[in-house]
Amino acid sequence: MVLSLRDVSLSLQGNAGMVDILHDISLDVAARETVGLVGPSGSGKSSLLMLMGGLERATSGSVEALGNDLTAMDEDALARFRREHMGVVFQSFHLIPTMTALENVATPLELAGARDAFDRAAAELEAVGLGHRTGHYPAQMSGGEQQRVALARAAAPRPDVLLADEPTGNLDQATGEAIMDLLFGLRDRHGATLVLVTHSQELADRCDRTIRLVDGRLDRETRRTAEAAE
Amino acid sequence: MNWLTQAARIAGRELRGGLGGFYIFLACLALGVAAIAAVGSVRVSITEGLEREGRNILGGDVEVEWDFRGASEAERAYLASLGTLSEIHDFRSMAATGDGSEADRALTQVKAVDDLYPLVGEVELSPEIPLEEALAGDGVVVHPVLADRLGLEVGDALWLGSKPLTITALLRREPDAGADGFGLGPRTLVRRATLEESGLLSEGSMYETKYRLLLPAETSDDALDALKAATDTELEGTGARWRDRRNAAPQVERFVDRIGSFLVLVGLAGLAVGGVGVSAAVRAYLDRKTPVIATLKTVGAEGRTIFAAYLMQIGVLAAVGIVLGLILGVLIPLAAGPFIEARLPVPVALGIHPFPLVEAALYGALTALIFTLWPLARTEQVRAASLFRDVSGPARGLPRKRYMAALAISAALLIGLSAWLSGIPELALYAAGGILAALVVLVGAAWGVRALSRRLARTRLARGHPALRLALGAVGGPGGEATAVVLSLGLGLTVLAAVGQIDANMRAAIDRDLPEIAPSYFFVDIQPDQLSRFLERVQGDPAVNRVDYAPMLGGVVRSIGGTPAREIDHWVTRGDRRISFADALPAGTRLTAGEWWPEGYDGAPQISFAQEEAEEIGVEIGDEVVMNVLGRDITATVTSFREVDFSSGGIGFVMIFNEAALSGAPHTWLSTVYAEEEAEGQLLRDVAGDAPNITAIRVRDAIDLVTEALSALAAATSWGAGATLLTGFVVLIGAAAAGERGRVFEASVLKTLGATRGTILTSFAIRSALLGAAAGVVAIAGGAVAGWGVLTMVMEAPYAFEPVSALVIVLGGALATLLAGLAFAWRPLAARPARILRAQE
């Protein structure tokens, strides 16, 4: 399994005391699989995705990625693991405002020690149709363009796992669709595992499997192949 | 409801949010205002103390003073007709433990008084006996420092000249000490009559005679003016100097005024540094308020309404900051009162003085206005559309013309006010120009370091070194704290570097240069009949390298080139002037124009004039100088100019007459002796033992006194510069704190992309170091230029760049930025990426 979660719970300190976000989640994601996480707002989809990426620490239970126990790693070990194996895309893009598009994309490659970081970053930007915008800062680009840079940044190191948190949430429908085409195209090209949080059923339907969360618990699992078989 | 009322209402509602986020703004303004208010309060306390106690400090209502002579019978009669008259002789002499060459000797400032002294105030003695009793017979009173130096106690013998006296008491308090200025030795108090057989105070020797007058109690200041005018006419051309209770201690007053003004200028620089912080705080506040401003515009608020609303809010905040500063400015001098009083020879009227507070408040308000107008004017450029579209990035271009005009007027007002109120307009204008230039250069440096960082971030050099490229990107990219940090730190460091350069240069001049060229001793009051024995002793000593000597007497310039002396504004024509005479051209003298008189010349009197002073006064070869020497007018023709270097510590006279013109007049000899340090003690014992009336001034002691005065000056300046640096540090912390949010976000994204904490921390450190270095380089250059300007233009001293002081300051600056940056790096490093990034969704 690429990702393997066992009895994972997550509680966070809120203003009015501890808030339970996730309860006893166990699930596996296979190599090259595409998984859609769906559910109402506040159901814990994004938190689950963050746990998979080691961006959040489980209160209990174990999270394994590519055979490594993420719960046993410190911050730096998690960072090194991500730069070798994971790409993350956010709803709000999260580009670094003080860097140009090219620099944003090159950063994870540089961190991984790639000698040709900038050439690969340029190629990646070309692939998402932004070859002409390499020198622009995030503030000089539209939302759709920023998300394409974020996609390029996530995909550039050829990660084993792509995690995307509502990547089209801040975009209009047409732009959103274009971004999704790009995301799935990248996944297909690099053969990565993709876990995607989305509100869009249409998007979820493009995944091999859809997992629905309600109140921090696994509610229902649907497989596209099974669905097609029914 | 007009737009101003609307603005006031909006401002009121916005202010309900409290002062959160404005601590840096308040601290910057309060610190600057407090520094200026404190300095101003202390200055006014001292000058008011001087005014209130003027009569006590002067020891009378009026003092008329002559050098080298007492008043004639007619002059004395005139003065006595004005009120109660008391006579004082003040001179330097050697106090000795015996009369042989084995005796210990120390320089002392002798005050020989009459029975009426002191006319005002009380002399305090230990033991507590009346002065009359203490000075009866051969009694003498000495300052404890002199007694210590000679190892003497009450009851021991003390020799002045050839006269043995008995110490009857130690001097605890001398009421008129402030009026006498800074003497070279501790005080000795003795009756004039007691000194009759001492051999001191003979004609031609160096002493001052002071005539103190007590006027009827009802004498008004107007009556004083009338009296001064009458006395000026009566005593015109006699070299008499007038002083009255209104300017009792001019030296102290001038000193306090000068240093006070200088410190206010340093305080203004501090306020400018604070202004950078104020500006940054307002920018950050208005950035946060962009959605509110856009919303207000959406619902119909005009640009001017919004501008006024935010100007009012900043105004309220500025008022809070200024009031805080004023409270501090009042409390600091009160707390430091005993410390200040102990260090000054004059009374200090500590209390709340409104004038310096108003001055500080005005400076504070104008600074706040100047540094907030620009960001406030930008509120007009916020478009309602920014609510719906993320038009991030700073607005570009200049604010509208009226705001630029308001900015220019405020700046002109601040500079004009400081020039007017400081009392040193020229220096104030230079300082304002310097601060303005430093700000411009720093803005340029900030722009430069950003552009360079952007460029470097794209070169191969940075590629593959993510920490370096991240830092370069953060410094060079849009937004960021680069400009605020470089400006505040740079300005603070520039002020500190300038003070460091001035201080180091003056110390270097004294420590290093002077002792090498200065003589060991000045011997004064050598009587003509003592000269040959004196020269025999000193010239025969193998440890003596060089002896210079010249005759000296006092004279008063009556006119130069037909112009009366009172119409010439130059120190040479004021009061008594020491003059000399010579037959042959003295060795080492270089004539720059004209010719020296032939040897044995005894024709009409001639003068050789100092080149520089002649130029300043406008004297030309062939001009006639009328000089009154001991009551006789001598008319002499200027026949040559000489080079005279007064800074070398040797003998230098502005006017040298031909020998025949003056050799008949009573005179004494002055000698400078250059000797090995180890031979100095024996030399003094031999000379003074042989001729006790000769006074020796040890140059090293005089230098120590100057160094001490300089240390006090340097200490006061360091406090001023320290306040500036503290403000700079507050601004720095403000900038670091303001940047923290950005860094937390950045660190989270970088962690997501695989950056370790080490990489992130290194990146933060590099960017701090880059900014610190940029500020430091400008500070070195700015400090050097300012130091050069103050030294060459104000102090008329040579300037040499002092690298150690500059380096220490710049490294300190870089380190401070680094520490501030790192102190604010812990939160970003510790932050969990998921929480931070999701909070921004």
Coordinates of N, CA, C and O in Angstrom, one line a residue, chain A residues 123-227:
Chain A
A123 N 10.3 23.6 -17.7 CA 9.6 22.6 -18.5 C 8.2 22.3 -17.9 O 7.2 22.2 -18.6
E124 N 8.2 22.2 -16.5 CA 6.9 22.0 -15.9 C 5.9 23.1 -16.1 O 4.7 22.9 -16.3
L125 N 6.4 24.3 -16.0 CA 5.6 25.5 -16.3 C 5.1 25.5 -17.7 O 3.9 25.8 -18.0
E126 N 5.9 25.1 -18.6 CA 5.6 25.0 -20.0 C 4.4 23.9 -20.1 O 3.4 24.2 -20.8
A127 N 4.5 22.9 -19.4 CA 3.5 21.8 -19.5 C 2.2 22.2 -19.0 O 1.1 21.7 -19.4
V128 N 2.1 23.2 -18.0 CA 0.8 23.7 -17.6 C 0.4 25.0 -18.3 O -0.5 25.7 -18.0
G129 N 1.1 25.3 -19.4 CA 0.8 26.4 -20.3 C 1.2 27.7 -19.8 O 0.6 28.8 -20.1
L130 N 2.2 27.8 -18.9 CA 2.6 29.1 -18.4 C 4.1 29.4 -18.7 O 4.8 30.2 -18.0
G131 N 4.5 28.9 -19.8 CA 5.9 29.1 -20.3 C 6.2 30.6 -20.4 O 7.4 31.0 -20.3
H132 N 5.2 31.4 -20.7 CA 5.4 32.8 -20.9 C 5.3 33.6 -19.6 O 5.5 34.8 -19.7
R133 N 5.1 33.0 -18.5 CA 4.8 33.8 -17.3 C 5.9 33.5 -16.2 O 5.7 33.8 -15.0
T134 N 7.0 32.9 -16.6 CA 8.0 32.4 -15.6 C 8.5 33.5 -14.6 O 8.7 33.2 -13.5
G135 N 8.6 34.7 -15.2 CA 9.2 35.8 -14.4 C 8.2 36.5 -13.5 O 8.5 37.5 -12.9
H136 N 6.9 36.1 -13.6 CA 5.9 36.9 -12.9 C 5.8 36.5 -11.4 O 5.9 35.3 -11.1
Y137 N 5.4 37.4 -10.6 CA 5.1 37.1 -9.2 C 3.7 36.7 -9.0 O 2.8 37.1 -9.8
P138 N 3.4 36.0 -8.0 CA 2.0 35.5 -7.8 C 1.0 36.6 -7.8 O -0.1 36.5 -8.5
A139 N 1.3 37.8 -7.3 CA 0.3 38.9 -7.2 C 0.0 39.4 -8.6 O -0.9 40.1 -8.8
Q140 N 0.9 39.0 -9.6 CA 0.7 39.5 -11.0 C -0.1 38.5 -11.8 O -0.3 38.7 -13.0
M141 N -0.6 37.4 -11.2 CA -1.3 36.4 -11.9 C -2.7 36.2 -11.5 O -3.0 36.5 -10.3
S142 N -3.5 35.7 -12.3 CA -4.9 35.4 -12.0 C -5.0 34.1 -11.1 O -4.0 33.4 -11.0
G143 N -6.1 33.9 -10.5 CA -6.3 32.7 -9.6 C -6.0 31.4 -10.3 O -5.3 30.5 -9.9
G144 N -6.5 31.3 -11.6 CA -6.3 30.1 -12.3 C -4.8 29.9 -12.7 O -4.3 28.8 -12.6
E145 N -4.2 31.0 -13.0 CA -2.7 30.9 -13.3 C -1.9 30.5 -12.1 O -1.0 29.7 -12.1
Q146 N -2.3 31.1 -10.9 CA -1.6 30.7 -9.7 C -1.8 29.2 -9.4 O -0.8 28.6 -8.9
Q147 N -3.0 28.7 -9.6 CA -3.2 27.3 -9.3 C -2.4 26.4 -10.2 O -1.9 25.3 -9.9
R148 N -2.2 26.9 -11.5 CA -1.4 26.1 -12.4 C 0.0 26.1 -12.0 O 0.7 25.0 -12.1
V149 N 0.5 27.2 -11.4 CA 1.9 27.2 -10.9 C 2.0 26.2 -9.7 O 2.9 25.5 -9.6
A150 N 0.9 26.3 -8.9 CA 1.0 25.4 -7.7 C 1.0 23.9 -8.2 O 1.7 23.1 -7.6
L151 N 0.2 23.6 -9.2 CA 0.2 22.2 -9.8 C 1.6 21.9 -10.3 O 2.1 20.8 -10.0
A152 N 2.2 22.8 -11.0 CA 3.5 22.5 -11.5 C 4.5 22.3 -10.4 O 5.4 21.4 -10.5
R153 N 4.4 23.1 -9.4 CA 5.3 23.0 -8.2 C 5.1 21.6 -7.5 O 6.1 20.9 -7.2
A154 N 3.8 21.1 -7.4 CA 3.6 19.9 -6.7 C 4.1 18.7 -7.6 O 4.6 17.7 -7.1
A155 N 4.0 18.8 -8.9 CA 4.3 17.7 -9.8 C 5.8 17.7 -10.2 O 6.3 16.6 -10.5
A156 N 6.5 18.8 -10.1 CA 7.8 18.9 -10.6 C 8.8 17.8 -10.0 O 9.5 17.2 -10.8
P157 N 8.7 17.5 -8.7 CA 9.7 16.5 -8.2 C 9.3 15.1 -8.5 O 9.9 14.2 -8.0
R158 N 8.3 14.9 -9.4 CA 7.8 13.5 -9.7 C 7.4 12.8 -8.4 O 8.0 11.7 -8.2
P159 N 6.5 13.3 -7.7 CA 6.2 12.6 -6.4 C 5.5 11.3 -6.6 O 4.8 11.1 -7.6
D160 N 5.6 10.4 -5.6 CA 4.8 9.2 -5.6 C 3.3 9.4 -5.3 O 2.5 8.7 -5.7
V161 N 3.1 10.5 -4.5 CA 1.8 10.7 -4.0 C 1.5 12.2 -4.3 O 2.3 13.1 -3.9
L162 N 0.3 12.5 -4.9 CA -0.2 13.9 -5.0 C -1.4 14.1 -4.1 O -2.3 13.3 -4.2
L163 N -1.3 15.1 -3.3 CA -2.4 15.4 -2.4 C -3.0 16.7 -2.8 O -2.2 17.7 -2.9
A164 N -4.3 16.8 -3.1 CA -4.9 18.0 -3.5 C -6.1 18.4 -2.6 O -7.0 17.6 -2.5
D165 N -6.0 19.6 -2.0 CA -7.1 20.0 -1.1 C -8.0 21.0 -1.8 O -7.7 22.2 -1.9
E166 N -9.1 20.6 -2.3 CA -10.1 21.4 -3.0 C -9.4 22.3 -4.0 O -9.5 23.6 -3.9
P167 N -8.7 21.8 -4.9 CA -7.8 22.6 -5.8 C -8.6 23.5 -6.7 O -8.1 24.5 -7.3
T168 N -9.9 23.3 -6.9 CA -10.7 24.2 -7.7 C -11.7 25.0 -6.9 O -12.5 25.8 -7.4
G169 N -11.6 25.0 -5.6 CA -12.5 25.6 -4.7 C -12.6 27.1 -4.9 O -13.6 27.8 -4.7
N170 N -11.5 27.7 -5.3 CA -11.4 29.2 -5.4 C -11.5 29.6 -6.9 O -11.2 30.8 -7.2
L171 N -11.9 28.7 -7.7 CA -11.9 29.1 -9.2 C -13.3 28.9 -9.8 O -14.1 28.2 -9.3
D172 N -13.5 29.7 -10.9 CA -14.7 29.5 -11.6 C -14.8 28.1 -12.3 O -13.8 27.4 -12.4
Q173 N -16.0 27.8 -12.8 CA -16.2 26.4 -13.2 C -15.3 26.0 -14.4 O -14.6 25.0 -14.4
A174 N -15.2 26.9 -15.4 CA -14.4 26.6 -16.6 C -12.9 26.5 -16.2 O -12.3 25.5 -16.6
T175 N -12.5 27.4 -15.4 CA -11.0 27.4 -15.0 C -10.8 26.1 -14.1 O -9.8 25.4 -14.3
G176 N -11.8 25.8 -13.2 CA -11.7 24.7 -12.4 C -11.6 23.4 -13.2 O -10.7 22.5 -12.9
E177 N -12.4 23.3 -14.3 CA -12.3 22.1 -15.1 C -11.0 22.0 -15.8 O -10.4 20.9 -15.8
A178 N -10.5 23.1 -16.2 CA -9.2 23.1 -16.9 C -8.1 22.6 -15.9 O -7.2 21.8 -16.3
I179 N -8.2 23.1 -14.7 CA -7.2 22.7 -13.7 C -7.3 21.2 -13.4 O -6.3 20.5 -13.3
M180 N -8.5 20.7 -13.3 CA -8.7 19.3 -13.0 C -8.1 18.4 -14.2 O -7.5 17.4 -13.9
D181 N -8.4 18.9 -15.4 CA -7.8 18.2 -16.6 C -6.3 18.1 -16.4 O -5.7 17.0 -16.7
L182 N -5.7 19.2 -16.0 CA -4.3 19.3 -15.9 C -3.8 18.3 -14.8 O -2.8 17.6 -14.9
L183 N -4.5 18.4 -13.6 CA -4.2 17.5 -12.5 C -4.2 16.1 -12.9 O -3.2 15.3 -12.6
F184 N -5.3 15.7 -13.5 CA -5.4 14.2 -13.8 C -4.3 13.9 -14.9 O -3.8 12.8 -15.0
G185 N -4.1 14.9 -15.8 CA -3.1 14.6 -16.9 C -1.7 14.4 -16.3 O -1.0 13.5 -16.7
L186 N -1.4 15.2 -15.3 CA -0.1 15.1 -14.6 C 0.0 13.8 -13.9 O 1.0 13.1 -14.0
R187 N -1.1 13.4 -13.3 CA -1.1 12.1 -12.5 C -0.8 10.9 -13.5 O 0.0 10.1 -13.3
D188 N -1.6 11.0 -14.6 CA -1.5 10.0 -15.6 C 0.0 9.9 -16.2 O 0.5 8.9 -16.3
R189 N 0.5 11.1 -16.4 CA 1.8 11.2 -17.0 C 2.9 10.6 -16.1 O 3.8 9.9 -16.5
H190 N 2.8 11.0 -14.8 CA 3.8 10.6 -13.8 C 3.5 9.3 -13.1 O 4.3 8.8 -12.4
G191 N 2.3 8.8 -13.2 CA 1.8 7.6 -12.6 C 1.8 7.7 -11.1 O 2.1 6.7 -10.4
A192 N 1.5 8.9 -10.6 CA 1.4 9.1 -9.1 C 0.1 8.6 -8.5 O -0.9 8.5 -9.3
T193 N 0.1 8.4 -7.2 CA -1.2 8.1 -6.5 C -1.8 9.5 -6.2 O -1.0 10.4 -5.9
L194 N -3.1 9.6 -6.4 CA -3.7 11.0 -6.2 C -4.8 10.9 -5.1 O -5.7 10.0 -5.2
V195 N -4.7 11.7 -4.1 CA -5.8 11.8 -3.1 C -6.3 13.2 -3.2 O -5.6 14.2 -3.1
L196 N -7.6 13.4 -3.4 CA -8.2 14.7 -3.7 C -9.4 15.0 -2.8 O -10.3 14.2 -2.6
V197 N -9.4 16.1 -2.2 CA -10.5 16.6 -1.4 C -11.4 17.4 -2.3 O -10.9 18.4 -2.9
T198 N -12.7 17.2 -2.4 CA -13.5 18.0 -3.3 C -15.0 18.0 -2.8 O -15.4 17.1 -2.1
H199 N -15.6 19.1 -3.2 CA -17.1 19.2 -2.9 C -17.8 18.8 -4.2 O -19.0 18.7 -4.1
S200 N -17.1 18.7 -5.3 CA -17.8 18.5 -6.5 C -17.9 17.0 -6.8 O -16.9 16.2 -6.9
Q201 N -19.2 16.5 -7.0 CA -19.4 15.1 -7.2 C -18.9 14.7 -8.6 O -18.3 13.6 -8.7
E202 N -18.9 15.7 -9.5 CA -18.5 15.4 -10.9 C -17.0 15.1 -10.8 O -16.5 14.1 -11.5
L203 N -16.3 15.9 -10.0 CA -14.8 15.6 -9.9 C -14.6 14.3 -9.2 O -13.7 13.5 -9.6
A204 N -15.3 14.1 -8.1 CA -15.1 12.8 -7.4 C -15.4 11.6 -8.3 O -14.7 10.6 -8.2
D205 N -16.3 11.8 -9.2 CA -16.6 10.7 -10.1 C -15.5 10.3 -11.0 O -15.5 9.3 -11.6
R206 N -14.5 11.3 -11.2 CA -13.4 10.9 -12.1 C -12.4 10.1 -11.3 O -11.4 9.6 -11.9
C207 N -12.5 9.9 -10.0 CA -11.6 9.1 -9.2 C -11.9 7.6 -9.2 O -13.1 7.2 -9.4
D208 N -10.9 6.8 -8.9 CA -11.1 5.3 -8.9 C -12.1 5.0 -7.7 O -12.9 4.1 -7.8
R209 N -11.9 5.7 -6.6 CA -12.6 5.4 -5.4 C -13.0 6.7 -4.8 O -12.3 7.7 -4.8
T210 N -14.3 6.8 -4.2 CA -14.7 8.0 -3.4 C -15.0 7.5 -2.0 O -15.6 6.5 -1.7
I211 N -14.4 8.3 -1.1 CA -14.6 8.1 0.4 C -15.4 9.2 0.9 O -15.0 10.4 0.8
R212 N -16.5 9.0 1.6 CA -17.3 10.0 2.1 C -17.2 10.1 3.6 O -17.2 9.1 4.3
L213 N -16.9 11.3 4.1 CA -16.8 11.4 5.6 C -17.9 12.2 6.1 O -18.4 13.2 5.5
V214 N -18.4 11.8 7.3 CA -19.4 12.6 8.0 C -19.0 12.7 9.5 O -18.7 11.6 10.1
D215 N -19.0 13.9 10.0 CA -18.6 14.1 11.4 C -17.3 13.4 11.8 O -17.2 12.8 12.9
G216 N -16.3 13.4 10.9 CA -15.1 12.8 11.3 C -15.0 11.3 11.2 O -14.0 10.7 11.7
R217 N -16.0 10.6 10.7 CA -16.0 9.2 10.5 C -16.2 8.8 9.1 O -16.8 9.5 8.3
L218 N -15.6 7.6 8.7 CA -15.8 7.1 7.4 C -17.3 6.7 7.3 O -17.8 6.0 8.1
D219 N -18.0 7.3 6.3 CA -19.4 7.0 6.1 C -19.7 6.0 5.0 O -20.4 5.0 5.2
R220 N -19.0 6.2 3.9 CA -19.3 5.3 2.8 C -18.1 5.3 1.8 O -17.5 6.3 1.6
E221 N -17.9 4.2 1.2 CA -16.8 4.1 0.2 C -17.5 3.6 -1.1 O -18.3 2.7 -1.2
T222 N -17.1 4.3 -2.2 CA -17.7 3.9 -3.5 C -16.5 3.7 -4.5 O -15.6 4.5 -4.6
R223 N -16.5 2.6 -5.2 CA -15.5 2.3 -6.3 C -16.1 2.5 -7.6 O -17.2 2.0 -7.9
R224 N -15.4 3.2 -8.5 CA -15.9 3.5 -9.8 C -16.2 2.2 -10.6 O -17.2 2.0 -11.2
T225 N -15.2 1.3 -10.5 CA -15.4 0.1 -11.2 C -16.6 -0.7 -10.7 O -17.4 -1.2 -11.5
A226 N -16.8 -0.7 -9.4 CA -18.0 -1.4 -8.8 C -19.2 -0.7 -9.3 O -20.2 -1.4 -9.7
E227 N -19.2 0.6 -9.3 CA -20.3 1.4 -9.7 C -20.7 1.1 -11.1 O -21.9 0.8 -11.5

